[in-house]
CSV table of C-alpha atoms in Angstrom, one decimal:
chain,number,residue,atom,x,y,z
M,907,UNK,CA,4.6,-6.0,-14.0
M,908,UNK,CA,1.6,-6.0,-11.3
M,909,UNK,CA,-0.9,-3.1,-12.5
M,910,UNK,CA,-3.4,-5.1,-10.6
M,911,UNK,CA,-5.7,-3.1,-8.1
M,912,UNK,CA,-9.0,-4.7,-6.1
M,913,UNK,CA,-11.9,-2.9,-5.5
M,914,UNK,CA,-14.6,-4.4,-3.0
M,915,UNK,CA,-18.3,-4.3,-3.3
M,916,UNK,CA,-20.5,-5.0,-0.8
M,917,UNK,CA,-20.3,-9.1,-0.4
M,918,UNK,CA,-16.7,-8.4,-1.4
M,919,UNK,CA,-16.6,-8.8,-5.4
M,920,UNK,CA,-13.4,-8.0,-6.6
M,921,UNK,CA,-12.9,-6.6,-9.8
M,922,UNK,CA,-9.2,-6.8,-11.6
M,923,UNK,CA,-8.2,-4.0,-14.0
M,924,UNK,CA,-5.2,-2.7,-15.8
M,925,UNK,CA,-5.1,0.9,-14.8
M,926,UNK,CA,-2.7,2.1,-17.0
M,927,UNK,CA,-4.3,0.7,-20.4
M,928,UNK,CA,-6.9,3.5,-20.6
M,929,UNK,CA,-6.2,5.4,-17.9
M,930,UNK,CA,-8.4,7.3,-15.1
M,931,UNK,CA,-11.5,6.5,-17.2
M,932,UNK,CA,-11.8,2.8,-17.0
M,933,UNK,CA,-10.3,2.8,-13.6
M,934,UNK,CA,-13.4,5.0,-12.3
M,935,UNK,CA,-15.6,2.8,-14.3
M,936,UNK,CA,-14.8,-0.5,-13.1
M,937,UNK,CA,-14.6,1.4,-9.5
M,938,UNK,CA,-18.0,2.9,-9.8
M,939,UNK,CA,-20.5,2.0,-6.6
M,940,UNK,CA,-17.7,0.6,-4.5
M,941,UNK,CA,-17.3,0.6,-1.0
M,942,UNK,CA,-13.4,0.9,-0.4
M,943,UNK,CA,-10.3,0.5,-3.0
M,944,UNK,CA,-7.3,-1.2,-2.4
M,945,UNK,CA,-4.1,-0.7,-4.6
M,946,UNK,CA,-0.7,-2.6,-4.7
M,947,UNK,CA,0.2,-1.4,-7.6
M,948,UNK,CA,4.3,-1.6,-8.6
M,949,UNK,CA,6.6,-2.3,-12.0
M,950,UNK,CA,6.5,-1.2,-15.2
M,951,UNK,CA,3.9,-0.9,-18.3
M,952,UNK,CA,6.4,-0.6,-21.0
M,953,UNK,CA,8.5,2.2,-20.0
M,954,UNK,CA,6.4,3.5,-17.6
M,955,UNK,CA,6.4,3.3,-13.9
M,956,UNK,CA,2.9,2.5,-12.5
M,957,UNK,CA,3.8,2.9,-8.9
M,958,UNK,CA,3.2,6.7,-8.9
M,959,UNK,CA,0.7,6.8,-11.8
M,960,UNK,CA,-1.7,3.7,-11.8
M,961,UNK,CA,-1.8,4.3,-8.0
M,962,UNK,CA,-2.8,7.5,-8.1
M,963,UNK,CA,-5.8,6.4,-11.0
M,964,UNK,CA,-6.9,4.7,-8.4
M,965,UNK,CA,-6.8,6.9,-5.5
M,966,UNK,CA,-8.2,9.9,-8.0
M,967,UNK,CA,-10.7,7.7,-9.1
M,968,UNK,CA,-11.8,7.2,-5.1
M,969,UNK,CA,-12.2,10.9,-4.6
M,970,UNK,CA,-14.6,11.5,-7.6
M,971,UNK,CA,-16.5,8.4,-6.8
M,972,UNK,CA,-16.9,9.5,-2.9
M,973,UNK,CA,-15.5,5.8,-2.0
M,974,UNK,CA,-14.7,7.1,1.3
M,975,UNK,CA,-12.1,4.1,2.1
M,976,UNK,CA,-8.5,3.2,0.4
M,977,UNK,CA,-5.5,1.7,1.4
M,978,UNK,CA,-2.2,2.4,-0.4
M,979,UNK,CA,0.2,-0.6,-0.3
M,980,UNK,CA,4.1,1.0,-1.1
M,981,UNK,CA,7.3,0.2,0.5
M,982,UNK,CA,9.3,0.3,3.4
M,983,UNK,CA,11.7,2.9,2.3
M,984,UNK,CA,9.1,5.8,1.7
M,985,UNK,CA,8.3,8.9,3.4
M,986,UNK,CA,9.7,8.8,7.0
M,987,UNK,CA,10.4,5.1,7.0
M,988,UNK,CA,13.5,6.1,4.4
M,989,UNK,CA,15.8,5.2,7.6
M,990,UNK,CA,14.8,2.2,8.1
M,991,UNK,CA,15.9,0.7,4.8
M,992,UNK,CA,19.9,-0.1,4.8
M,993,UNK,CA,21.2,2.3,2.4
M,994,UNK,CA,22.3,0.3,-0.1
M,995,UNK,CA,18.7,-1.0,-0.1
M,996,UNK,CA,18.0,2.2,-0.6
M,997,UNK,CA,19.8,3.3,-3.5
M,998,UNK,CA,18.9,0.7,-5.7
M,999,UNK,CA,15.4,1.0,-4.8
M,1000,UNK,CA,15.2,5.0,-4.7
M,1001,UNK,CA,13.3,5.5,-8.0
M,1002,UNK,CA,10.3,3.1,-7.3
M,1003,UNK,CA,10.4,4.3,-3.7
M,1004,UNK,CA,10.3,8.3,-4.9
M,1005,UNK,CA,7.4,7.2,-7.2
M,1006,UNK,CA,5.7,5.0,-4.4
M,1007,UNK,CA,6.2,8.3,-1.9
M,1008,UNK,CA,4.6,10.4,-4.4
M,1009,UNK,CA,1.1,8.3,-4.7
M,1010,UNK,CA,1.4,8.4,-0.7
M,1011,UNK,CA,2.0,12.4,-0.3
M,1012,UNK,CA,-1.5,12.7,-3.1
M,1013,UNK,CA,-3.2,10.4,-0.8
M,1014,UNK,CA,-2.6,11.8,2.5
M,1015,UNK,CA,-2.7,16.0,1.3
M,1016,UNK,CA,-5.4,15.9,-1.3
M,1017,UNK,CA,-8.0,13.6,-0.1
M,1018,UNK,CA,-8.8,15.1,3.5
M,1019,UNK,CA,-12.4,13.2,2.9
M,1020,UNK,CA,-11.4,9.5,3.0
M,1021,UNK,CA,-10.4,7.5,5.2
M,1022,UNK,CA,-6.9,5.9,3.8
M,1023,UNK,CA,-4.3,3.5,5.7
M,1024,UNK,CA,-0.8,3.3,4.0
M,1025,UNK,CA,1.0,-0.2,4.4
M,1026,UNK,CA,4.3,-0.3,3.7
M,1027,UNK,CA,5.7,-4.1,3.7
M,1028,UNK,CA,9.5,-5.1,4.0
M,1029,UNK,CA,10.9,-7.6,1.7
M,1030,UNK,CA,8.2,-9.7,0.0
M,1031,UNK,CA,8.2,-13.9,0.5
M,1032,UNK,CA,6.3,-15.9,-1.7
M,1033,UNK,CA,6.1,-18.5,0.7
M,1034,UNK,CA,2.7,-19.6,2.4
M,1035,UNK,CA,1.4,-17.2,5.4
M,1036,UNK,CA,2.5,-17.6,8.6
M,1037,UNK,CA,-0.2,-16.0,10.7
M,1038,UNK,CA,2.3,-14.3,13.0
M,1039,UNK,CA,2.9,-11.2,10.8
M,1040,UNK,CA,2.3,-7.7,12.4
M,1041,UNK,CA,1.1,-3.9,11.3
M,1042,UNK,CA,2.7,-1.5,13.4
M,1043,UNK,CA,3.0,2.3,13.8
M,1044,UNK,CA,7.2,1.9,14.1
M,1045,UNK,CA,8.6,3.7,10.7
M,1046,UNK,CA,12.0,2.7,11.4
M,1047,UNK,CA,11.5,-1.1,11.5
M,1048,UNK,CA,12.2,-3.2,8.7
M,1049,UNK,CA,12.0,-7.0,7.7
M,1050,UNK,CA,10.8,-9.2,5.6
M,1051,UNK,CA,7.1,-10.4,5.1
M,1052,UNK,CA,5.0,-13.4,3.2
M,1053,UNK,CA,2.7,-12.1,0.3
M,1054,UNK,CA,0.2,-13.4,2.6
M,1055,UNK,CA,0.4,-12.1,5.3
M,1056,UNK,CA,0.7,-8.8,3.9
M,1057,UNK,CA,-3.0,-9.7,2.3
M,1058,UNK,CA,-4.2,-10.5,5.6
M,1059,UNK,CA,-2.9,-7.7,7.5
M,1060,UNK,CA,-4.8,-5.3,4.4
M,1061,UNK,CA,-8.1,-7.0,4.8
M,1062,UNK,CA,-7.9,-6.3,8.8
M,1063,UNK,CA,-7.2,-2.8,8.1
M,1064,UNK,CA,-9.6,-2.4,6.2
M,1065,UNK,CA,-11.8,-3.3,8.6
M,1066,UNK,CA,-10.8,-2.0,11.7
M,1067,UNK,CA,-11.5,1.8,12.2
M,1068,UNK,CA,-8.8,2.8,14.1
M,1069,UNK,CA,-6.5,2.2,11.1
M,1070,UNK,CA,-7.7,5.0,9.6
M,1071,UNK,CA,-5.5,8.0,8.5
M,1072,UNK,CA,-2.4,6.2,9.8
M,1073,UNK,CA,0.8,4.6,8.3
M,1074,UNK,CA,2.2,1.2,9.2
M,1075,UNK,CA,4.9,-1.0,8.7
M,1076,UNK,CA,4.1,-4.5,8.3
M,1077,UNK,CA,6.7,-7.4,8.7
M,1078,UNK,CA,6.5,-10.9,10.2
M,1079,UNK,CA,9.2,-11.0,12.9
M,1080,UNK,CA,8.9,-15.2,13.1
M,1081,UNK,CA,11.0,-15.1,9.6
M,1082,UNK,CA,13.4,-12.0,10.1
M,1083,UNK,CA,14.6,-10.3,12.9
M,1084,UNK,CA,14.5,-6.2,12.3
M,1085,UNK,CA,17.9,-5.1,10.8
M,1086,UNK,CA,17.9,-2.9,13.5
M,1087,UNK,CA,17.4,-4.3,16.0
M,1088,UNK,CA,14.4,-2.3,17.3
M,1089,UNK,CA,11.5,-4.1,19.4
M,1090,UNK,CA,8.4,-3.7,17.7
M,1091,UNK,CA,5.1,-3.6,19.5
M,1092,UNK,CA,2.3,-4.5,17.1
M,1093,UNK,CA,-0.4,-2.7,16.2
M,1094,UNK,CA,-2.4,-5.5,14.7
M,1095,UNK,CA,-1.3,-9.0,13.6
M,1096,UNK,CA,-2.2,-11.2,10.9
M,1097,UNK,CA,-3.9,-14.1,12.9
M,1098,UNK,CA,-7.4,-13.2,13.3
């Protein structure tokens, strides 16, 4: 289970919290006087999903706050990048991705005030970064990505403006090559 969400301060504190344990309230309190939110939330807490519900603590929490930045880590799979996932992929993903969606659709309709990226990684690699992972604007590529690198590529987000209000893919095509064989041009990459 990762119920896990980072919120930055200025002189980028991070503070860890379990979202789900006593819901919206501690999540605005440990959130209170931040800059910007970041949730990756996914998985269960006991036999609930957290990937609609703890995200959206967090992104409700942002709104009341006035934190005027988040980014939304989900899946390839969701919203309009439901193509790109081979449908077998697909189908036995379709809950979390449906619940993942959801937190996204909040996010974008309900919280006209912040500025929010959505990252949606391919398949997830434990290995160490490689530094030649990429965000892009293409919704029908998919691959597969180091935990990383996906970290990296958040961070730069973050703090680039022109991220803002926008939804990317993010996959590192030195480990995978697309499964469809698109040609992605990248929007940012993980190598500073």
């Amino acid at each position: 289970m990762r119920t896990d969400f980072l919120v930055f301060r200025l002189g980028s504190s991070v503070i860890n919290s379990q979202p789900l344990h006593n819901f919206l309230r501690d999540v605005e309190n440990t959130m209170d006087g931040c800059d910007a939110a970041i949730t990756t939330m996914g998985g269960m807490d006991g036999e609930r999903r957290v990937d609609y519900e703890g995200n959206n603590h967090v992104i409700e929490a942002a709104g009341i706050l006035g934190i005027s930045r988040c980014i939304l880590v989900t899946s390839i799979g969701c919203g309009d990048s439901k193509h790109a996932a081979p449908p077998e992929v697909f189908e036995a993903l379709k809950d979390v991705l449906a619940e993942k969606e959801k937190a996204e659709r909040i996010l974008i309709r309900y919280y006209t005030n912040m500025n929010w990226t959505i990252i949606r990684p391919g398949g997830l690699k434990s290995e160490p970064a490689t530094g030649k992972a990429i965000l892009t604007e293409d919704n029908l590529v998919i691959g597969s990505i180091h935990r990383e690198d996906v970290a990296a590529l958040v961070i730069r987000a973050l703090n680039s403006p022109n991220t803002e209000r926008k939804i990317f893919t993010v996959m590192d095509p030195s480990i995978t090559v697309s499964v469809n064989d698109r040609v992605v041009k990248p929007f940012i990459t993980s190598a500073p």
